[in-house]
XYZ file of C-alpha atoms in Angstrom:
674
model
C -0.113 0.020 0.179
C 2.747 2.837 1.038
C 5.032 1.735 -2.360
C 1.712 2.469 -4.322
C 1.140 5.909 -2.911
C 4.565 6.496 -2.536
C 4.305 5.415 -6.092
C 1.632 8.034 -6.995
C 2.947 10.995 -5.181
C 6.385 9.898 -7.312
C 3.941 10.157 -10.395
C 2.455 13.130 -9.446
C 5.990 15.155 -8.962
C 7.084 13.949 -12.259
C 3.797 15.368 -14.027
C 4.137 18.171 -12.325
C 7.682 18.879 -13.226
C 7.319 17.711 -16.619
C 4.208 21.072 -16.619
C 7.031 23.137 -15.698
C 9.191 22.037 -18.050
C 6.690 22.384 -20.853
C 4.674 25.126 -19.881
C 7.470 27.684 -19.347
C 11.124 26.256 -19.190
C 10.917 25.012 -23.063
C 9.161 27.948 -24.430
C 11.546 29.764 -22.365
C 14.573 28.126 -23.418
C 12.762 28.667 -27.699
C 12.547 32.878 -27.309
C 16.530 32.778 -25.969
C 17.682 30.281 -28.547
C 16.092 33.183 -30.979
C 16.030 36.648 -29.493
C 18.626 35.572 -26.513
C 22.229 37.021 -26.438
C 23.687 34.234 -26.729
C 22.563 33.769 -30.333
C 22.744 37.004 -31.398
C 26.679 36.543 -32.861
C 25.203 34.255 -34.571
C 22.559 36.264 -35.994
C 25.036 39.277 -36.504
C 27.175 37.391 -38.850
C 24.505 37.319 -41.244
C 24.675 41.017 -41.848
C 27.833 42.489 -44.491
C 27.994 46.351 -43.249
C 30.816 46.748 -46.100
C 27.595 46.761 -48.640
C 27.373 50.415 -47.192
C 28.950 53.838 -47.391
C 28.637 55.428 -43.954
C 29.468 58.885 -42.681
C 32.471 58.606 -40.377
C 31.886 60.109 -36.570
C 32.791 63.753 -35.726
C 34.793 64.259 -32.458
C 33.287 67.176 -30.265
C 33.660 70.696 -31.095
C 34.903 73.810 -29.057
C 32.462 74.460 -25.968
C 30.174 77.061 -27.097
C 30.236 80.283 -25.536
C 27.730 81.839 -23.418
C 25.461 83.989 -25.295
C 21.943 85.696 -24.252
C 20.236 85.049 -27.553
C 20.655 81.696 -27.416
C 22.366 78.599 -28.081
C 21.293 75.421 -30.152
C 22.164 72.135 -27.885
C 21.417 68.531 -28.535
C 20.118 66.162 -25.917
C 18.478 62.748 -25.063
C 15.967 63.070 -22.112
C 14.937 59.346 -22.204
C 16.796 56.415 -22.202
C 18.092 53.303 -20.119
C 20.315 50.968 -18.888
C 20.723 47.418 -17.535
C 19.397 49.096 -14.260
C 15.996 49.396 -15.948
C 14.532 45.729 -15.071
C 12.844 44.591 -18.367
C 16.416 46.292 -19.973
C 18.646 43.589 -18.184
C 16.087 40.830 -19.629
C 15.858 41.514 -23.333
C 20.031 41.099 -23.063
C 21.392 44.701 -22.067
C 24.699 44.903 -20.439
C 25.300 48.358 -20.533
C 25.167 50.367 -17.531
C 24.800 53.792 -16.495
C 28.053 54.965 -16.495
C 28.168 52.837 -19.980
C 25.434 55.660 -21.397
C 27.648 58.759 -19.938
C 30.540 57.323 -21.751
C 28.214 56.903 -24.981
C 26.583 60.487 -25.063
C 30.560 61.820 -24.697
C 31.459 59.684 -28.192
C 32.956 56.364 -27.022
C 31.185 53.456 -28.810
C 29.804 50.819 -27.092
C 28.576 47.485 -28.755
C 25.382 46.121 -28.811
C 24.692 42.407 -27.629
C 25.017 41.084 -31.480
C 28.228 43.126 -31.611
C 27.372 45.818 -34.070
C 28.985 48.962 -33.066
C 27.400 51.337 -31.150
C 28.575 55.499 -31.820
C 26.753 58.331 -32.073
C 27.788 60.674 -35.223
C 28.104 63.669 -32.262
C 28.074 63.559 -29.325
C 25.406 65.250 -27.551
C 25.413 68.670 -24.618
C 22.846 67.354 -22.702
C 21.471 64.021 -21.452
C 19.017 62.424 -18.578
C 19.346 58.459 -17.854
C 15.478 57.358 -16.889
C 15.546 54.552 -15.618
C 12.262 52.665 -14.181
C 12.361 53.768 -10.650
C 9.891 50.842 -10.297
C 13.142 48.784 -10.583
C 15.043 50.654 -7.774
C 16.324 48.521 -5.264
C 14.658 45.255 -6.409
C 17.806 43.655 -7.254
C 20.902 45.697 -5.793
C 20.836 42.482 -2.547
C 21.138 40.144 -5.386
C 24.980 39.722 -4.017
C 24.200 39.266 -0.803
C 25.391 36.602 1.476
C 21.865 36.807 3.194
C 19.562 35.816 0.748
C 16.258 33.647 1.675
C 16.011 30.509 -0.893
C 12.907 32.966 -2.155
C 14.824 35.727 -3.244
C 17.550 33.444 -4.230
C 15.296 32.082 -6.616
C 13.815 35.659 -7.801
C 17.127 37.057 -8.310
C 18.149 34.267 -10.399
C 15.057 34.848 -12.705
C 15.351 38.483 -13.098
C 18.886 38.353 -13.875
C 18.607 36.379 -16.478
C 17.863 37.750 -19.897
C 15.755 36.196 -21.481
C 12.747 38.363 -22.619
C 10.231 35.240 -22.189
C 10.747 36.329 -18.595
C 9.519 39.998 -19.127
C 6.186 38.250 -19.940
C 5.836 36.288 -17.062
C 6.875 38.682 -14.226
C 5.521 42.571 -15.432
C 2.241 43.074 -14.018
C -1.042 43.224 -16.700
C -3.959 45.010 -15.728
C -7.176 43.778 -17.558
C -8.648 46.779 -19.232
C -12.465 47.172 -17.634
C -15.629 48.580 -19.062
C -17.164 50.953 -16.580
C -19.054 54.245 -17.285
C -20.065 54.458 -20.644
C -20.251 58.157 -19.916
C -16.385 58.224 -20.075
C -14.150 58.266 -22.852
C -13.495 55.153 -24.612
C -9.808 53.700 -23.405
C -10.385 54.684 -19.912
C -10.032 51.604 -17.188
C -11.409 52.256 -14.460
C -11.634 50.790 -11.207
C -12.562 53.656 -8.638
C -11.148 51.367 -5.969
C -7.876 50.299 -7.042
C -5.084 50.513 -4.478
C -1.479 51.268 -5.311
C 0.909 48.796 -5.157
C 2.727 47.882 -2.245
C 6.025 49.237 -2.220
C 9.028 46.671 -3.024
C 6.028 44.718 -4.716
C 7.600 45.529 -8.384
C 10.138 42.009 -9.928
C 12.451 40.204 -7.477
C 9.933 41.680 -4.488
C 6.778 40.629 -5.248
C 8.240 37.032 -5.089
C 10.424 36.752 -2.174
C 7.910 38.131 0.715
C 11.090 38.635 2.861
C 12.961 41.473 1.235
C 10.172 43.644 0.981
C 12.006 45.805 3.861
C 15.734 45.147 2.367
C 14.266 46.252 -1.353
C 12.435 49.129 0.186
C 16.015 50.605 2.067
C 18.198 49.959 -1.286
C 15.451 51.734 -2.954
C 16.922 55.047 -1.480
C 20.481 54.121 -1.898
C 20.034 53.679 -5.398
C 18.373 56.578 -6.199
C 21.320 58.341 -4.101
C 23.956 56.428 -6.922
C 22.481 57.802 -9.702
C 22.625 61.093 -8.440
C 26.041 60.558 -7.651
C 26.708 59.175 -11.141
C 25.554 62.284 -12.602
C 26.865 64.136 -10.665
C 29.761 62.771 -11.186
C 29.443 62.816 -15.545
C 28.203 66.120 -15.279
C 30.871 68.835 -17.252
C 29.597 72.334 -18.093
C 29.662 73.317 -21.192
C 30.520 69.949 -22.849
C 27.441 67.303 -21.191
C 25.543 68.499 -18.926
C 23.863 65.400 -17.133
C 20.561 65.927 -15.493
C 19.634 63.820 -12.901
C 16.198 62.473 -14.039
C 14.113 58.787 -14.081
C 10.788 57.363 -15.439
C 7.903 56.880 -13.487
C 5.906 53.809 -15.297
C 2.572 52.544 -14.056
C 1.464 49.180 -16.164
C -1.690 49.714 -18.516
C -2.787 46.397 -20.402
C -1.476 45.419 -23.477
C 1.930 46.963 -22.761
C -0.508 50.384 -22.887
C 1.903 53.783 -21.738
C 0.959 56.303 -19.324
C 4.472 57.105 -18.141
C 6.267 60.303 -17.798
C 9.730 61.087 -17.398
C 10.748 63.194 -13.921
C 13.559 65.845 -15.116
C 15.103 67.669 -11.743
C 16.920 71.283 -11.815
C 20.004 70.210 -9.838
C 21.109 67.860 -7.903
C 18.613 69.170 -4.878
C 16.766 65.801 -5.125
C 14.272 64.179 -2.874
C 15.864 60.943 -0.862
C 13.246 58.962 -2.809
C 11.993 58.552 -6.584
C 7.972 58.253 -6.663
C 7.491 55.347 -8.196
C 4.002 53.717 -9.406
C 4.322 51.304 -6.635
C 3.924 54.982 -4.070
C 1.852 56.813 -5.792
C -1.441 55.538 -8.048
C -0.842 58.139 -10.665
C 0.149 61.776 -12.192
C -1.670 63.966 -10.451
C -0.071 62.139 -7.216
C 2.845 61.853 -8.239
C 3.261 65.361 -9.195
C 1.881 66.626 -5.199
C 4.100 63.757 -4.248
C 7.222 65.313 -5.703
C 5.903 68.689 -4.966
C 5.982 67.524 -1.124
C 9.414 66.001 -1.282
C 10.953 68.856 -3.275
C 12.222 70.397 -0.536
C 14.861 74.245 -1.163
C 16.530 74.951 -4.082
C 14.980 71.746 -5.025
C 12.940 72.208 -8.559
C 11.346 69.727 -11.340
C 8.719 69.206 -14.507
C 7.646 65.998 -15.715
C 7.670 64.760 -19.882
C 5.091 62.168 -20.768
C 5.528 59.811 -22.737
C 3.726 57.588 -26.253
C 0.735 59.111 -26.139
C -0.363 56.451 -28.827
C 0.324 53.948 -26.388
C -2.111 55.447 -23.674
C -4.985 54.176 -25.428
C -6.338 57.521 -25.195
C -6.020 58.472 -21.781
C -3.013 61.223 -22.310
C -5.382 63.849 -23.382
C -8.346 62.750 -21.448
C -9.616 63.948 -18.515
C -9.196 60.798 -16.834
C -6.233 59.369 -14.767
C -5.513 55.129 -16.293
C -7.212 54.431 -12.477
C -10.826 56.353 -13.204
C -9.655 59.285 -11.312
C -11.663 62.593 -12.751
C -9.054 65.643 -13.175
C -9.813 68.933 -10.634
C -9.676 72.445 -11.640
C -6.680 71.831 -9.155
C -5.215 68.704 -10.850
C -5.571 70.821 -13.781
C -2.955 73.547 -12.326
C -0.555 71.311 -11.326
C -0.512 70.017 -13.931
C 0.382 73.188 -16.369
C 2.227 74.433 -13.879
C 4.815 70.843 -13.659
C 4.521 69.321 -16.923
C 5.572 71.887 -19.651
C 6.395 69.442 -22.598
C 5.676 66.759 -24.478
C 7.672 63.471 -26.223
C 6.574 63.970 -29.584
C 8.655 61.331 -31.296
C 10.561 57.956 -30.392
C 11.283 54.404 -30.853
C 7.702 53.383 -30.984
C 6.456 56.436 -33.938
C 4.969 59.133 -34.108
C 2.947 60.929 -31.633
C 2.075 64.407 -33.766
C -0.846 63.447 -35.518
C -2.229 60.231 -37.476
C -4.143 59.465 -40.743
C -8.290 58.530 -39.758
C -7.924 59.800 -36.399
C -9.418 63.756 -36.000
C -6.463 64.448 -38.880
C -6.686 64.873 -42.238
C -3.172 65.409 -42.721
C -1.496 63.560 -45.291
C 2.149 64.324 -43.151
C 0.178 62.253 -39.929
C 0.809 58.748 -41.841
C 4.360 59.780 -40.768
C 5.671 56.735 -39.160
C 2.357 55.071 -37.383
C 2.202 51.841 -35.850
C -1.557 51.278 -34.983
C -4.554 51.912 -37.521
C -7.207 54.014 -36.018
C -9.264 52.222 -33.271
C -12.970 50.027 -34.195
C -16.394 50.525 -32.362
C -15.685 48.694 -28.570
C -11.425 48.701 -29.251
C -9.954 49.614 -25.961
C -6.177 48.328 -26.799
C -3.857 48.192 -29.030
C -4.969 51.266 -31.380
C -5.160 54.713 -32.140
C -7.289 57.017 -29.968
C -8.074 60.416 -30.942
C -7.174 61.788 -27.201
C -3.551 59.994 -28.280
C -2.275 62.155 -29.634
C -0.118 65.281 -29.381
C -1.913 67.854 -32.034
C -5.295 66.996 -29.911
C -3.891 67.538 -26.961
C -3.551 70.999 -28.043
C -6.919 71.265 -29.339
C -8.151 69.883 -25.818
C -6.064 72.802 -24.398
C -8.146 75.381 -26.214
C -11.276 73.729 -24.855
C -9.849 73.719 -20.485
C -8.531 77.580 -21.800
C -12.496 78.181 -22.738
C -13.860 76.331 -19.296
C -11.484 77.233 -16.300
C -9.794 80.113 -18.033
C -6.167 79.120 -18.564
C -4.999 76.020 -20.563
C -3.572 73.627 -18.659
C -2.649 71.606 -21.907
C 0.103 73.710 -23.409
C 2.504 71.533 -24.065
C 6.515 72.273 -26.308
C 7.219 69.588 -28.136
C 10.816 67.178 -27.553
C 11.720 63.773 -29.023
C 13.912 61.234 -27.232
C 14.786 57.573 -28.144
C 13.256 55.088 -25.315
C 16.753 53.130 -26.585
C 16.896 50.078 -23.549
C 20.292 49.990 -25.075
C 22.493 52.886 -22.718
C 22.603 54.603 -26.188
C 21.551 57.929 -25.855
C 21.006 59.785 -29.059
C 21.467 57.389 -31.235
C 19.268 58.041 -33.692
C 20.833 58.044 -36.800
C 18.981 55.609 -39.947
C 21.915 54.523 -41.074
C 23.430 52.529 -38.424
C 19.431 51.976 -36.326
C 21.293 49.010 -33.887
C 17.670 48.125 -32.599
C 16.199 49.372 -29.376
C 16.004 46.110 -26.928
C 18.736 44.365 -26.566
C 19.598 41.366 -27.913
C 15.454 41.648 -29.149
C 16.480 43.107 -32.173
C 20.054 43.789 -32.116
C 21.074 42.964 -35.534
C 19.912 43.502 -39.417
C 18.435 40.104 -39.114
C 16.749 40.342 -36.740
C 14.763 43.490 -37.190
C 13.471 42.198 -40.338
C 12.555 38.989 -38.955
C 8.774 38.023 -39.739
C 6.242 37.769 -37.039
C 6.370 34.351 -35.302
C 2.956 34.153 -32.676
C 1.744 36.473 -30.331
C 4.595 36.774 -28.507
C 5.952 40.184 -28.331
C 9.590 39.047 -28.698
C 8.847 37.213 -32.089
C 7.063 40.279 -33.175
C 9.101 41.907 -36.322
C 10.187 45.649 -34.637
C 10.092 46.702 -39.029
C 7.058 48.859 -38.301
C 6.683 49.166 -34.397
C 10.350 50.585 -33.912
C 11.958 53.658 -35.351
C 15.456 54.542 -34.186
C 13.936 58.096 -32.015
C 14.979 61.632 -31.874
C 16.677 63.840 -30.405
C 15.524 66.881 -28.189
C 17.151 70.522 -29.370
C 16.689 73.839 -26.484
C 17.962 77.280 -27.364
C 19.876 78.267 -24.115
C 22.326 80.651 -23.192
C 24.827 78.359 -21.791
C 25.540 74.088 -21.721
C 24.894 74.239 -17.938
C 22.205 72.245 -15.632
C 20.398 75.568 -14.933
C 19.961 77.169 -18.225
C 18.744 74.039 -19.729
C 16.510 73.597 -17.574
C 14.853 76.675 -17.767
C 14.573 76.326 -21.991
C 12.946 73.129 -20.968
C 10.431 74.762 -18.754
C 9.950 77.307 -20.940
C 9.007 75.825 -23.580
C 12.362 77.043 -26.216
C 12.373 73.886 -27.651
C 12.459 71.545 -30.592
C 12.005 68.103 -31.281
C 13.591 65.988 -34.470
C 13.704 62.676 -36.182
C 17.024 62.473 -35.655
C 18.586 64.833 -37.949
C 20.124 68.131 -36.596
C 18.704 70.968 -38.784
C 18.965 74.132 -37.235
C 15.121 75.796 -36.005
C 14.608 79.218 -35.121
C 10.978 80.155 -34.638
C 9.971 83.589 -33.341
C 5.960 85.595 -33.627
C 5.890 89.360 -33.274
C 4.414 92.005 -34.653
C 5.723 95.022 -36.336
C 8.215 93.276 -37.854
C 9.502 93.544 -41.880
C 10.423 91.106 -44.138
C 13.710 92.834 -43.989
C 14.538 91.580 -40.683
C 15.585 88.418 -42.536
C 18.681 90.082 -44.439
C 19.614 91.015 -40.700
C 23.097 89.768 -38.749
C 20.963 89.089 -35.386
C 17.390 89.238 -36.100
C 16.959 86.456 -33.034
C 17.335 89.488 -30.599
C 15.496 92.169 -32.182
C 12.457 89.095 -32.663
C 12.872 88.491 -28.738
C 12.671 91.955 -28.003
C 9.122 92.841 -29.614
C 7.889 89.303 -29.372
C 7.739 85.482 -28.117
C 10.347 82.472 -28.984
C 8.631 79.057 -29.622
C 7.199 77.898 -26.544
C 5.884 81.572 -25.786
C 2.222 82.595 -25.969
C 1.033 86.127 -27.322
C -2.045 88.156 -25.894
C -3.349 89.926 -28.913
C -6.483 92.683 -27.731
C -8.960 93.886 -30.142
C -6.439 96.744 -31.670
C -4.520 94.025 -33.028
C -5.896 94.081 -35.960
C -3.493 92.537 -38.192
C -1.512 88.845 -37.747
C 1.274 88.681 -35.920
C 4.653 87.756 -38.255
C 5.782 84.715 -37.522
C 9.872 84.490 -38.142
C 10.762 80.451 -39.058
C 14.243 80.327 -39.937
C 15.809 75.974 -41.018
C 19.116 75.373 -41.721
C 20.062 72.134 -42.575
C 22.119 68.960 -41.429
C 25.308 68.931 -42.838
C 25.782 65.513 -42.309
C 22.003 64.460 -43.816
C 19.597 65.416 -46.699
C 18.808 69.009 -48.084
C 15.433 70.692 -46.770
C 11.897 70.276 -48.984
C 10.091 72.275 -47.416
C 8.669 74.622 -44.313
C 4.307 74.363 -42.689
C 2.837 76.005 -40.432
C 0.278 74.032 -38.355
C -2.551 76.061 -36.892
C -5.220 74.903 -34.710
C -8.191 76.851 -32.698
C -11.263 77.229 -31.160
C -14.572 78.849 -32.442
C -16.889 80.567 -30.752
C -19.035 77.387 -30.600
C -16.345 76.120 -28.283
C -15.615 73.591 -31.774
C -11.445 72.975 -32.170
C -10.443 73.063 -35.924
C -6.901 72.623 -37.538
C -4.796 73.391 -40.712
C -1.119 73.099 -42.561
C -0.041 74.866 -45.200
C 3.468 75.313 -46.677
C 4.887 78.013 -46.300
C 8.301 77.736 -47.879
C 9.650 75.408 -50.647
C 13.719 74.602 -51.701
C 14.473 75.056 -54.911
C 12.596 78.082 -55.803
C 9.422 76.814 -56.081
C 6.209 78.249 -54.915
C 3.197 77.124 -52.643
C -0.085 76.175 -54.828
C -2.591 78.741 -53.750
C -5.107 75.653 -54.328
C -3.505 72.991 -52.309
C -1.711 75.256 -49.968
C 1.321 72.755 -50.871
C 4.242 72.718 -52.549
C 5.102 71.073 -55.424
C 6.515 67.910 -55.356
C 11.083 69.463 -55.920
C 12.179 65.693 -57.468
C 14.335 64.521 -54.723
C 14.699 60.625 -54.975
C 16.657 57.800 -53.507
C 18.799 55.159 -54.753
C 17.578 52.152 -53.102
C 20.256 49.639 -54.405
C 22.819 52.099 -51.865
C 20.687 54.514 -50.015
C 22.567 57.722 -51.594
C 19.803 60.506 -51.826
C 20.232 63.504 -54.662
C 21.905 65.973 -54.238
C 20.379 68.198 -57.347
C 17.285 69.439 -55.313
C 16.589 70.469 -51.968
C 17.172 73.380 -49.904
C 20.652 74.229 -47.159
C 18.579 76.908 -45.658
C 14.422 77.917 -45.794
C 13.735 81.657 -44.047
C 11.212 83.309 -44.295
C 7.945 85.764 -42.817
C 4.543 84.132 -42.481
C 1.557 86.153 -41.835
C -2.303 83.596 -41.101
C -4.836 85.241 -43.261
C -7.557 84.126 -41.602
C -6.252 86.253 -38.038
C -8.966 87.007 -35.930
C -7.385 88.649 -32.706
C -10.270 87.464 -30.581
C -9.618 83.558 -31.650
C -7.845 81.292 -29.166
C -5.114 79.504 -31.537
C -1.824 77.934 -31.512
C 0.687 77.839 -34.282
C 3.179 75.287 -34.456
C 6.277 74.231 -37.227
C 7.315 71.263 -39.510
C 10.242 71.458 -41.386
C 10.449 68.593 -43.642
C 13.394 67.083 -45.070
C 13.836 65.522 -48.721
C 13.240 61.922 -48.732
C 16.278 59.444 -47.418
C 16.202 55.610 -46.855
C 14.292 54.544 -43.712
C 16.179 52.019 -41.068
C 15.366 49.133 -42.387
C 16.293 49.834 -46.032
C 19.742 50.375 -44.813
C 19.587 46.969 -43.225
C 17.536 44.785 -46.404
C 21.192 46.287 -47.841
C 23.417 44.877 -45.340
C 21.558 41.502 -45.588
C 21.670 41.664 -49.403
C 17.815 41.597 -49.682
C 14.873 44.138 -51.232
C 13.872 46.993 -48.954
C 11.063 44.978 -46.719
C 7.598 45.470 -48.335
C 5.400 46.092 -44.998
C 6.934 49.219 -44.792
C 7.797 52.458 -46.497
C 11.344 52.249 -47.983
C 12.285 56.025 -47.938
C 10.703 58.306 -45.128
C 10.945 62.454 -44.538
C 12.848 63.202 -41.437
C 11.487 66.269 -39.953
C 11.380 68.802 -37.277
C 8.762 69.923 -34.814
C 8.639 73.598 -33.258
C 6.985 73.982 -29.496
C 4.055 75.679 -31.191
C 3.279 79.618 -30.035
C -0.199 80.339 -28.280
C -2.081 83.203 -29.122
C -4.304 83.625 -26.658
C -6.315 87.152 -26.266
C -8.093 85.848 -22.619
C -5.443 86.542 -19.929
């Protein structure tokens, strides 16, 4: 009898072990074999980089002297290192110090062996590892771990993307009050996660206290590293982190928190501490003492499932007037472009502008869809129009957002945005041309092709008097910034009354325009006496390492007497002496081409510089409106076409072979209500 019982128990154990092996171990090993770091060099060997003739990286120049009219500085405000839990699971081993050295121009290697190096060093950088992971793995090298801690640490430090799918919280969408906008996941009684409840700590209860202590020491260490690499004039290192509450289907309602100086709160508040952005801002204001200042930058509104510019937080809390006030005070910018696509606007989602098709990763939502599609309130231009509506309602505009771009790379390579040498963005998963262009295989995200869902990301450009923490932060706070999809084109944008066209030929028009008007990010307050449009001065020059400029566009949004919002896009400057067609408000095609066998772009067309003063023919001094500039380059190869050449293939038919890179200036607002 005892033998039979023993045999039965043994069989049950074998069945249980077999279930674990077949349900978890073998699938995880399959993922590791296909996209893990151990096999990445094998896939890298399939590409031939010598098939391309690419520009050589340039060294850093001399620091720019202080300039009260503003110097142009280039930077990255959103990048992850191996200190982020997900980056480690993706196979990234490079840390914070590697990222700082990379920002200064030093080369690094991706998990497959691809060389990663900037075309030119950055002027400023913010390393934004996920605060939810602070302290969760610091103790993994201690000698006194319990068996549960040891197991959790072994899992959390294993570079396998499949583990990421198992461990990261995935809240399910909940349908609630149908009067709330689609995409709002309502759980009015949701409580914040317990501190230390993320990756390793939630699998080992006896580690929670240790994790909480280590979270403080990790944050202090990151701040100290930023101080160590801070070189005023050469590299400004802003102390920062990412606040990352989870949404269903890998949605994003995340924000990067950027500090002005090295006076920072003792604790980096995460979604384990506060449940939504409103409580984040309040908690940071309470924790910021004398000399401490911060701002937040939201990203991936296109993956917020409509929440970013709705009137609700992700956990169902409706914004009050005071909540909008604190958002106005603490969130002056939005990330308009990054590796997960363009977030300016989307065709078929409240926009008819043809350029809104640029680098879109989602199709418009069908009726009843809650995730995985494009919502109207998930794009920045619509957010600007919502701001006009709120201004009408409350008497102030809490969504006057300037623009920056970033990468959100998880490779410790801030600012690595050139299409011609994109090394992927998620460690070993897409490290090598072969992996980046692979076919989709199943629903596991690690097996999904990145060909549509990834771009190299973009850069943040700042006009500031000098390259210091305080000057860069202040420029971000006043929105004197613009975003690009990667190229470093210089763009000036001012609005002013009483300035003639002759100013374009002056030696220093910026000083006059700043004295008489406002730069990008500013607000003009017309009264009834201002019966004619202000002049909008735009001056764009090409990136010397990239293709010429093709045209400049003005994007206008406004609200009418009935409270309805509108938008309009017109071309205002054309390359090659072409004139805007009055019937279409567009420049004629300038004939620029790209050789898809070599990715060489034509040099017979396009402009090194485009400069104009534009006045709004539909100007109304009583109309609340915003204006921003979009600068479009001649077509060049998309990163996927460069990778196709490396692999000896034709361009991937799933995506356009070429793109037109661009810049987006922060808006200028005309607000007669102030």
